[in-house]
mmCIF file of C-alpha atoms in Angstrom:
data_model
loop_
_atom_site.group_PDB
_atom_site.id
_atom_site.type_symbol
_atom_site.label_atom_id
_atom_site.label_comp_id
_atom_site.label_asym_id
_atom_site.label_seq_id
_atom_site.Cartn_x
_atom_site.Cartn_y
_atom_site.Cartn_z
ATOM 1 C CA UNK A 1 -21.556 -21.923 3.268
ATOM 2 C CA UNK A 2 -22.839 -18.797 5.031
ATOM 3 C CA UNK A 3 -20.148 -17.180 7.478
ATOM 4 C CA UNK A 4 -21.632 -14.960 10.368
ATOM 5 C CA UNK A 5 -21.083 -11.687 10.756
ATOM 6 C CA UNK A 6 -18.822 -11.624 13.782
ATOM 7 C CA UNK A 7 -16.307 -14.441 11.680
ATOM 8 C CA UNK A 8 -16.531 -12.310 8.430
ATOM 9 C CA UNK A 9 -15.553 -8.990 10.593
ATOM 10 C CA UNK A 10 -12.383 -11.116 11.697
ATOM 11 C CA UNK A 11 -11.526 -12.734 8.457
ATOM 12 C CA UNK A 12 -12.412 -9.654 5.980
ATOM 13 C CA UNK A 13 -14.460 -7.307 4.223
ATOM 14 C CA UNK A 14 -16.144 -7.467 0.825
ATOM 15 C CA UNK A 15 -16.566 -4.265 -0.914
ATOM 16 C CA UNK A 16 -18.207 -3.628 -4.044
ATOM 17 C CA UNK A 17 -14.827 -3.623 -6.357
ATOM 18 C CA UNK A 18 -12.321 -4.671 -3.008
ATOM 19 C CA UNK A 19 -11.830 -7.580 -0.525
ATOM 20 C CA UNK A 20 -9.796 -6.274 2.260
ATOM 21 C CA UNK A 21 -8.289 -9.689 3.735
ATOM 22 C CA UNK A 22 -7.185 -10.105 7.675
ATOM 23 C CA UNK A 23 -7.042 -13.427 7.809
ATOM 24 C CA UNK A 24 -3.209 -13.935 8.453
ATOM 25 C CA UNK A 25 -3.206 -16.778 6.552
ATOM 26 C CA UNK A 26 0.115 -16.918 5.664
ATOM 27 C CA UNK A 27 3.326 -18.595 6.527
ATOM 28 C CA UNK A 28 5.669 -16.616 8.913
ATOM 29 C CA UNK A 29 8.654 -15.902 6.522
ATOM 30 C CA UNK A 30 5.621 -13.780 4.484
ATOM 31 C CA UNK A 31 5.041 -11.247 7.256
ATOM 32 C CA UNK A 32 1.438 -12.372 7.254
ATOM 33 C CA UNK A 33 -0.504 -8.964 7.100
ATOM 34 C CA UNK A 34 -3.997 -7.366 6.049
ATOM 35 C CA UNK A 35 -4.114 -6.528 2.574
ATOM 36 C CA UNK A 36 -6.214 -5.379 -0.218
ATOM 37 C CA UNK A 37 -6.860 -8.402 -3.058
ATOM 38 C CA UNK A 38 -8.353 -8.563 -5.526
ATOM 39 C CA UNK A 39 -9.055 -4.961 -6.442
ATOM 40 C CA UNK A 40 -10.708 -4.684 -9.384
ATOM 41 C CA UNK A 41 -11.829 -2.038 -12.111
ATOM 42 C CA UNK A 42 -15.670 -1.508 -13.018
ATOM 43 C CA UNK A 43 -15.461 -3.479 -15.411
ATOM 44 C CA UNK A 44 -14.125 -6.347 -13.470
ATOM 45 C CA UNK A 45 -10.214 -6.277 -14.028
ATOM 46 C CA UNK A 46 -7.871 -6.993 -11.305
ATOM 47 C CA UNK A 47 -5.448 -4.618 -10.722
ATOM 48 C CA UNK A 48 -3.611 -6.324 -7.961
ATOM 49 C CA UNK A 49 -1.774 -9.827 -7.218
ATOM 50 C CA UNK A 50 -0.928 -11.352 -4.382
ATOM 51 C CA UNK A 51 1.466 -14.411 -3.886
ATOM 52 C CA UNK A 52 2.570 -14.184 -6.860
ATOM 53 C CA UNK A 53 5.306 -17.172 -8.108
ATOM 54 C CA UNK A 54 8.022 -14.543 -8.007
ATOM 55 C CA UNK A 55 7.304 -12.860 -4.998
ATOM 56 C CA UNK A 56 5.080 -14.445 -3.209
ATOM 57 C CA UNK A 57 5.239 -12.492 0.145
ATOM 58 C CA UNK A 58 3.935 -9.306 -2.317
ATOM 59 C CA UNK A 59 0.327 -9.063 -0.955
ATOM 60 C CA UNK A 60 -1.674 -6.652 -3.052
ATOM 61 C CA UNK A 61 -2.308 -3.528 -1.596
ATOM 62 C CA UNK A 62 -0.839 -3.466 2.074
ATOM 63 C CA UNK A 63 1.672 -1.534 4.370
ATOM 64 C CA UNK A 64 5.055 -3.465 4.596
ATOM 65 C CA UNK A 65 8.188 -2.510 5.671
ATOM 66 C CA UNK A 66 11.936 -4.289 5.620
ATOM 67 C CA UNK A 67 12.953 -3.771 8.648
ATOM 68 C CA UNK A 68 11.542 -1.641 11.743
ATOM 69 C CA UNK A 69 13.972 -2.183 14.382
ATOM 70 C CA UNK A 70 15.452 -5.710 13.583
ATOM 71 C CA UNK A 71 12.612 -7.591 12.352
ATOM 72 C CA UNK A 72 11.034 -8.165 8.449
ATOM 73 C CA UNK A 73 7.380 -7.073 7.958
ATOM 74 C CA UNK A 74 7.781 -7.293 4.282
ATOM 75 C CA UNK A 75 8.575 -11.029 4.058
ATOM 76 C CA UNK A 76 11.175 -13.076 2.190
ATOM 77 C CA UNK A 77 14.471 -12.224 2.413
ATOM 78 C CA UNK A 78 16.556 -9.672 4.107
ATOM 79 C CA UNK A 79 19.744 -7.776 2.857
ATOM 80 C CA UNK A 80 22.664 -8.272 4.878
ATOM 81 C CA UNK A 81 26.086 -7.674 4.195
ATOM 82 C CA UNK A 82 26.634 -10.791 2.653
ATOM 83 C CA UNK A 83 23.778 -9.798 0.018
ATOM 84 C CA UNK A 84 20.019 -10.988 0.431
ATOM 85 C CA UNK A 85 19.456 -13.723 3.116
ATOM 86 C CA UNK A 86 15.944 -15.784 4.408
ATOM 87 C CA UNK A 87 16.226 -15.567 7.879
ATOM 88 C CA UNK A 88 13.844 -15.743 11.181
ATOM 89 C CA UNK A 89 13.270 -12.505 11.978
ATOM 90 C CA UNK A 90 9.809 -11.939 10.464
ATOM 91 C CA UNK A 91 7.250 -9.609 11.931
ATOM 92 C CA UNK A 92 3.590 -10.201 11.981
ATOM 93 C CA UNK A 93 0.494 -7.189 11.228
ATOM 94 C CA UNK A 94 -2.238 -8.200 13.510
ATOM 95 C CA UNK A 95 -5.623 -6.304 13.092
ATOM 96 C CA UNK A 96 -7.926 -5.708 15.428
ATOM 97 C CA UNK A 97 -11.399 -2.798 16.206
ATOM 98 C CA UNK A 98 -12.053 -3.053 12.770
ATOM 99 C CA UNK A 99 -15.532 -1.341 11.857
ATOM 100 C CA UNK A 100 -17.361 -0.357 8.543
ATOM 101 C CA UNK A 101 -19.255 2.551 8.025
ATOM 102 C CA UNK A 102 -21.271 3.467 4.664
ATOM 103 C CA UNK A 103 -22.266 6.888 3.874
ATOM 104 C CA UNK A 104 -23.762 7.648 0.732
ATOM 105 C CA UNK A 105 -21.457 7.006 -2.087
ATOM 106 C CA UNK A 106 -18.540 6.467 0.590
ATOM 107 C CA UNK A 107 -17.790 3.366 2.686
ATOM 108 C CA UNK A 108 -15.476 3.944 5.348
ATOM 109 C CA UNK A 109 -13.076 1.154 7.189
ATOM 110 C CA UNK A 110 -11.037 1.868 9.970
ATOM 111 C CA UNK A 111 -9.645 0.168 12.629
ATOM 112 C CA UNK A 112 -6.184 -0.777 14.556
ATOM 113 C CA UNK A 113 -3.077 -2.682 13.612
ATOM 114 C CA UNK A 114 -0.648 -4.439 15.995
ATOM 115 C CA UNK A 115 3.049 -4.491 14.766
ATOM 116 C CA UNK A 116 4.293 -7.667 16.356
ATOM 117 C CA UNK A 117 7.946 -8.182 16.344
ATOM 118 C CA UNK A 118 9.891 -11.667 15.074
ATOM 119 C CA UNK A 119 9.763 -12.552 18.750
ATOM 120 C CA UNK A 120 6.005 -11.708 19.627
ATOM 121 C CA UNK A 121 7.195 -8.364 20.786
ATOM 122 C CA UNK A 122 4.245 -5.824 20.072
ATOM 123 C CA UNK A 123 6.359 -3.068 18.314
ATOM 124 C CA UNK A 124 4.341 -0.470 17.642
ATOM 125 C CA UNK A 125 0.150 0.281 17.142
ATOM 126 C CA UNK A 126 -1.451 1.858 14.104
ATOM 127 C CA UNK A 127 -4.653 3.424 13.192
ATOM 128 C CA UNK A 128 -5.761 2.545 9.906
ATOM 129 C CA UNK A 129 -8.420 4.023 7.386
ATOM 130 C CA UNK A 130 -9.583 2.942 4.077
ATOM 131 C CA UNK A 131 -12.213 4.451 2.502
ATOM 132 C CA UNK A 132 -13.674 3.321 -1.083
ATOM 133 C CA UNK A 133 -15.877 6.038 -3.375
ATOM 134 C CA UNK A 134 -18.191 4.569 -5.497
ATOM 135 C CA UNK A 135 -17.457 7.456 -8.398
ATOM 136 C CA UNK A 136 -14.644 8.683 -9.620
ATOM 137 C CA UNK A 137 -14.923 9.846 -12.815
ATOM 138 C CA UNK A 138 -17.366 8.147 -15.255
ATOM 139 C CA UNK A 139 -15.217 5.033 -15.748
ATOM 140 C CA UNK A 140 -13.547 5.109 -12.160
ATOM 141 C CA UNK A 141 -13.814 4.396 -8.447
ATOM 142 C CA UNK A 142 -11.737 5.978 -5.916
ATOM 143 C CA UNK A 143 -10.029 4.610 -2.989
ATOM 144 C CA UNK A 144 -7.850 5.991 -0.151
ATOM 145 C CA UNK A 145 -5.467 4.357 2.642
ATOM 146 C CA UNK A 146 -4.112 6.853 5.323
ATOM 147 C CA UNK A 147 -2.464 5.664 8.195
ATOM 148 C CA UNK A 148 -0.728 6.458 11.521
ATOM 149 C CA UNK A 149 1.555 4.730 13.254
ATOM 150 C CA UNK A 150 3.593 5.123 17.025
ATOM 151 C CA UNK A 151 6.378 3.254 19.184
ATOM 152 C CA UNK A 152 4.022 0.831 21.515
ATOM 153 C CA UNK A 153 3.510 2.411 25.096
ATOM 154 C CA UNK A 154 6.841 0.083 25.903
ATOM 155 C CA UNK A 155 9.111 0.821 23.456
ATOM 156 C CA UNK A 156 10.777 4.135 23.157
ATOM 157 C CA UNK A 157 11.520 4.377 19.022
ATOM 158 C CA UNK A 158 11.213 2.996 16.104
ATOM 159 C CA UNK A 159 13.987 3.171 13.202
ATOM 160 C CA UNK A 160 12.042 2.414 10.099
ATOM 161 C CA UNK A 161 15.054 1.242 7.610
ATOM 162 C CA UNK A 162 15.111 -0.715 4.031
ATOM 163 C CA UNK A 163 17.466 -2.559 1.374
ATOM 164 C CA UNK A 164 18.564 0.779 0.150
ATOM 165 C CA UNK A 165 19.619 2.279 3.351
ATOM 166 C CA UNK A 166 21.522 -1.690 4.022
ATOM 167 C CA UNK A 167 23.294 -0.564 0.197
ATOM 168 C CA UNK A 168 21.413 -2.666 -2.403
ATOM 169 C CA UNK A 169 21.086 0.925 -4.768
ATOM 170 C CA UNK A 170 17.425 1.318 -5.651
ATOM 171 C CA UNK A 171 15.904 -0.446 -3.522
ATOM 172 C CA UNK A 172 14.160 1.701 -1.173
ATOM 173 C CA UNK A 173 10.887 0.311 -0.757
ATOM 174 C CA UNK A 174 9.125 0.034 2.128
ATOM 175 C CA UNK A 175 5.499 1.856 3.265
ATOM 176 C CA UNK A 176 1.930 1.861 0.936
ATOM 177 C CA UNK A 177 3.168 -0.867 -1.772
ATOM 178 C CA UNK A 178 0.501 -1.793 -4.614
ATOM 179 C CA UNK A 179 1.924 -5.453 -6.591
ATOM 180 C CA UNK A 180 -0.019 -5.116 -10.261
ATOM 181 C CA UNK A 181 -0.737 -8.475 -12.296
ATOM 182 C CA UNK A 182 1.602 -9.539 -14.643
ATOM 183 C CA UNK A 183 0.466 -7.184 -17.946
ATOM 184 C CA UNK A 184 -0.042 -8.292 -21.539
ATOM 185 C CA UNK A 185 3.213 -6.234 -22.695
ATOM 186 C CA UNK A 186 4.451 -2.964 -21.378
ATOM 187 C CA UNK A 187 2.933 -0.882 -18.933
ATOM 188 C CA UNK A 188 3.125 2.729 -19.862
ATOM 189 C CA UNK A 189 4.193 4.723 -16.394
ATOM 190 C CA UNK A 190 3.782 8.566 -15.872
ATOM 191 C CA UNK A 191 4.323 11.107 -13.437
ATOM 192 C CA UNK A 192 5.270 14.794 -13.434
ATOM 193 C CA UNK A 193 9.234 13.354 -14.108
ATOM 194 C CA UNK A 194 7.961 12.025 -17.505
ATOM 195 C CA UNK A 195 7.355 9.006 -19.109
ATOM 196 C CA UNK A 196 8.412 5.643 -17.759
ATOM 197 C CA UNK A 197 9.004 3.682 -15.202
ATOM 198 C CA UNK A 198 13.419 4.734 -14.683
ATOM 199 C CA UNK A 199 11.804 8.650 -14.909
ATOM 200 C CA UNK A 200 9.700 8.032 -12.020
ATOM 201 C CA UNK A 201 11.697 5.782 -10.042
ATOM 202 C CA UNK A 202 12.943 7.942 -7.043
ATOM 203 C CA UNK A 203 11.165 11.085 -8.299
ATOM 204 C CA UNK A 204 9.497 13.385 -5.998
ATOM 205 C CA UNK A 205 6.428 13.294 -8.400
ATOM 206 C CA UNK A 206 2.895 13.828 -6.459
ATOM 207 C CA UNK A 207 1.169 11.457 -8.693
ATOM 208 C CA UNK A 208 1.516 8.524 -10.523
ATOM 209 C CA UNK A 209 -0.300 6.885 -13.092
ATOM 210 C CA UNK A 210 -0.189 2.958 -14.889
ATOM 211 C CA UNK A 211 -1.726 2.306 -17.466
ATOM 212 C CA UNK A 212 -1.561 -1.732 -18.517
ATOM 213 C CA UNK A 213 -3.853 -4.434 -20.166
ATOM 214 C CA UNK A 214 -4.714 -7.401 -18.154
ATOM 215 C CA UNK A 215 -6.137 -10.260 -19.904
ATOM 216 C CA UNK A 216 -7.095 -8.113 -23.207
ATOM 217 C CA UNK A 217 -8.765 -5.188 -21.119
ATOM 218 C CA UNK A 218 -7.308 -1.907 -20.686
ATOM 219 C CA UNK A 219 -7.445 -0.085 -17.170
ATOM 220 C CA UNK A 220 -5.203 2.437 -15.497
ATOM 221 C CA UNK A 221 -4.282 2.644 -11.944
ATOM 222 C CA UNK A 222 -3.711 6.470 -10.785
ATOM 223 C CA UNK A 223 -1.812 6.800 -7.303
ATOM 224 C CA UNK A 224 -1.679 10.350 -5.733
ATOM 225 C CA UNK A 225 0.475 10.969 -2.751
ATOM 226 C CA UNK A 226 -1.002 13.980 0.589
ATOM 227 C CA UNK A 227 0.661 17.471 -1.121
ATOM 228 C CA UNK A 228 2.629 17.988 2.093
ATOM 229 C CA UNK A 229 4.362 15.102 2.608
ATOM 230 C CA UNK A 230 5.025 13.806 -0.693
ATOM 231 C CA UNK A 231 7.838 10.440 -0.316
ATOM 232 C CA UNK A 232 9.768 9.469 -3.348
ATOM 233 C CA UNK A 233 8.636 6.697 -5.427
ATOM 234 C CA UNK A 234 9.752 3.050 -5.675
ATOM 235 C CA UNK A 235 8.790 1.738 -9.289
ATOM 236 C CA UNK A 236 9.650 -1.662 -10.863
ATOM 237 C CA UNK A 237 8.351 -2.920 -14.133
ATOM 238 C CA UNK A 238 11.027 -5.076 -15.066
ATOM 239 C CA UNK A 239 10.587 -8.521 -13.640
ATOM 240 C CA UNK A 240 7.218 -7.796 -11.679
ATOM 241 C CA UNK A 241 5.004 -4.520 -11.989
ATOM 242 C CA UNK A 242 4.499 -2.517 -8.435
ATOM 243 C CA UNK A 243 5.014 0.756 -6.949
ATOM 244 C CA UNK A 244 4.836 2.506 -3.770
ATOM 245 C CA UNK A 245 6.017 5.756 -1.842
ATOM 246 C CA UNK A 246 9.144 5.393 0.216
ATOM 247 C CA UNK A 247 9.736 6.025 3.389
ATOM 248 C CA UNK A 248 13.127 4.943 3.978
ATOM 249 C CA UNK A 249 14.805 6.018 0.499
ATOM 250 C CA UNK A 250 17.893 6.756 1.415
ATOM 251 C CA UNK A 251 18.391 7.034 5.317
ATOM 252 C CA UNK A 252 16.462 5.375 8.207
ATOM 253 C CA UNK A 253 12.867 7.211 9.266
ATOM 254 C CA UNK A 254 12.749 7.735 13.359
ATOM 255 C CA UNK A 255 9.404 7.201 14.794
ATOM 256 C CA UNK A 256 8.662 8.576 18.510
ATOM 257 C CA UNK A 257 5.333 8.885 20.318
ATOM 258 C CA UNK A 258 5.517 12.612 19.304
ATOM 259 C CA UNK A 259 6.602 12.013 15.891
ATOM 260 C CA UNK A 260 3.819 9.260 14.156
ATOM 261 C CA UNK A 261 5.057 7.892 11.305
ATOM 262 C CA UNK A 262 1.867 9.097 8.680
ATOM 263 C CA UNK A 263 1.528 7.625 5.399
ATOM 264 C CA UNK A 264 -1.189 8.448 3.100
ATOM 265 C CA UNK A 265 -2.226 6.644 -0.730
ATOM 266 C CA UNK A 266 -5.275 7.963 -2.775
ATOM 267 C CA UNK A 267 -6.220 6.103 -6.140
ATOM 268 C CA UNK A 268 -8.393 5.969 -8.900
ATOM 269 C CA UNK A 269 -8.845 2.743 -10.580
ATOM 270 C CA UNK A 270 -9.936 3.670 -14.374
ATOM 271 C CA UNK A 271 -10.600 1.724 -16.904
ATOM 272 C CA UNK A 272 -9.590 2.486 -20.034
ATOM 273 C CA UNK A 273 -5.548 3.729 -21.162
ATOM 274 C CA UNK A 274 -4.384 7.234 -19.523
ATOM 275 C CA UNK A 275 -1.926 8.015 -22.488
ATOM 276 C CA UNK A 276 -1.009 11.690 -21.558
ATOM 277 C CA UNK A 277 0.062 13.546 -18.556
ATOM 278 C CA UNK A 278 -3.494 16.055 -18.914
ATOM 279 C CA UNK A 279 -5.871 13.169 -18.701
ATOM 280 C CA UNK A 280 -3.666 11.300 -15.674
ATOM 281 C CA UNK A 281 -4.619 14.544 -13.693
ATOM 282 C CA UNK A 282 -8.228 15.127 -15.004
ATOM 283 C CA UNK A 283 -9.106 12.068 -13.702
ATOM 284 C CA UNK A 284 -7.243 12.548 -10.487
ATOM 285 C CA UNK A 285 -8.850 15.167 -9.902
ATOM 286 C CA UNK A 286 -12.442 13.324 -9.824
ATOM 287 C CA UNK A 287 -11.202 11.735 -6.679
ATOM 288 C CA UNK A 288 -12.803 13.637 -3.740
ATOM 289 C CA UNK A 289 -9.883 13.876 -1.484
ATOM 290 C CA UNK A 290 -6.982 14.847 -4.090
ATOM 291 C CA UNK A 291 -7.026 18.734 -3.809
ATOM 292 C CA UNK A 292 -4.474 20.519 -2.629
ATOM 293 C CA UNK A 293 -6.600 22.288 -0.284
ATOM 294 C CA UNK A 294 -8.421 19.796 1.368
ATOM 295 C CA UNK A 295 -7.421 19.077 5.382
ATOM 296 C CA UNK A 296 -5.010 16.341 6.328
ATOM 297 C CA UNK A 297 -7.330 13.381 6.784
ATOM 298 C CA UNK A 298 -4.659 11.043 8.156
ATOM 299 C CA UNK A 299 -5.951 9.787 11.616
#
């Protein structure tokens, strides 16, 4: 069935090796949201899950955080004193203005997002910007999510918190978060604190790269951070793969309408293994916006 234009501008966008999904299709203790699934490799390997069995408000590649002032926009369950609990204070992403733009070997996305509080609430507005290179490297694409976000005109702050801040130790996730299929054994993780996953973990690295085999094929996710405001990384492979930067690591992030709260995510999706540190960056450094001289993009 053909879907016109106008629906398929509501509902998503189809890229050549990316759906970017804004349906809100899911149930409210998920923290319905848009998100990136399936993202896929050259060669046609997935690199993302979403819904997964063990985690099934984990939505590809999307922006979710724990709590922003009382309410859950990363779904599931919430730590509490009395350890993790489900309860009704989910959030909702709402996106709206979205346009796409080719140019060249680029296509550009960009549009607004609508933080909507467990109670309806609008909580805070975000511009949003995704923009997908058709080459990076001979065996990679590239792909970049920047985004900035304010307190709605209504509300004076926002305190951006997580699991870690609550006490749960390690688990300060919260901001850009990329879920990875299950791999076909282990995943070999590196960044500039060494190799693995517990190396990385909390490091203030400015890259990161994965390297795993899905379904027999080899490909390699490489996630570079903006030089000047480089978060420290949540990283699990035990259990589920996925990784992020973190905004609330350790103590709560204040948002004002002065202050935006800017996050920024550049990959390359490569396929093939990245088994050394020196070919992690050469191929980083095929993506056109990972220099450390280039302007701050971030809208």
């Amino acid at each position: 069935m053909n879907t016109p234009a106008a629906a398929r501008g509501l509902l998503g966008q189809e890229h050549s090796h990316a759906t970017h999904n804004r349906a809100l299709q899911q149930p409210a203790h998920l923290s319905p949201r848009p998100y990136l699934h399936p993202l896929r490799s050259k060669a046609g390997v997935v690199v993302t899950d979403a819904e997964p069995a063990d985690h099934p408000h984990h939505l590809g590649l999307s922006i979710a955080f724990s709590d922003i002032n009382g309410s859950n926009f990363w779904g599931g369950s919430t730590y509490t004193a009395s350890g993790p609990m489900l309860l009704p204070n989910h959030g909702t992403q709402v996106p709206h203005g979205w346009q796409s733009s080719p140019q060249g070997d680029l296509e550009e996305e960009a549009g607004h997002v609508s933080w909507l509080s467990k109670d309806g609430r609008e909580l805070a507005v975000e511009q949003r910007r995704l923009e997908y290179f058709r080459q990076a490297g001979p065996a990679g694409w590239g792909l970049s999510l920047s985004s900035a976000m304010v307190p709605a005109p209504d509300v004076p702050r926002l305190e951006v918190s997580s699991s870690a801040v609550k006490g749960r130790k390690g688990a300060g996730y919260g901001g850009v978060f990329w879920r990875f299929p299950d791999p076909t054994g282990e995943p070999l993780v590196l960044s500039e604190a060494g190799s693995g996953a517990g190396a990385a973990h909390g490091s203030l690295s400015r890259w990161l790269s994965v390297s795993l085999e899905v379904n027999g094929a080899p490909v390699t996710v490489l996630l570079a951070q903006e030089p000047d405001r480089i978060l420290p990384w949540f990283i699990r492979a035990e259990g589920y793969l996925g990784a992020g930067p973190a905004v609330a690591w350790a103590e709560p992030a204040v948002v004002d309408h002065h202050n935006p709260l800017k996050l920024a995510l550049h990959a390359v999706i490569h396929d093939g293994h990245v088994p050394t540190a020196a070919h992690a960056l050469e191929l980083l450094n095929q993506h056109p916006l990972i220099n450390p001289g280039s302007p701050d993009r971030t809208p």
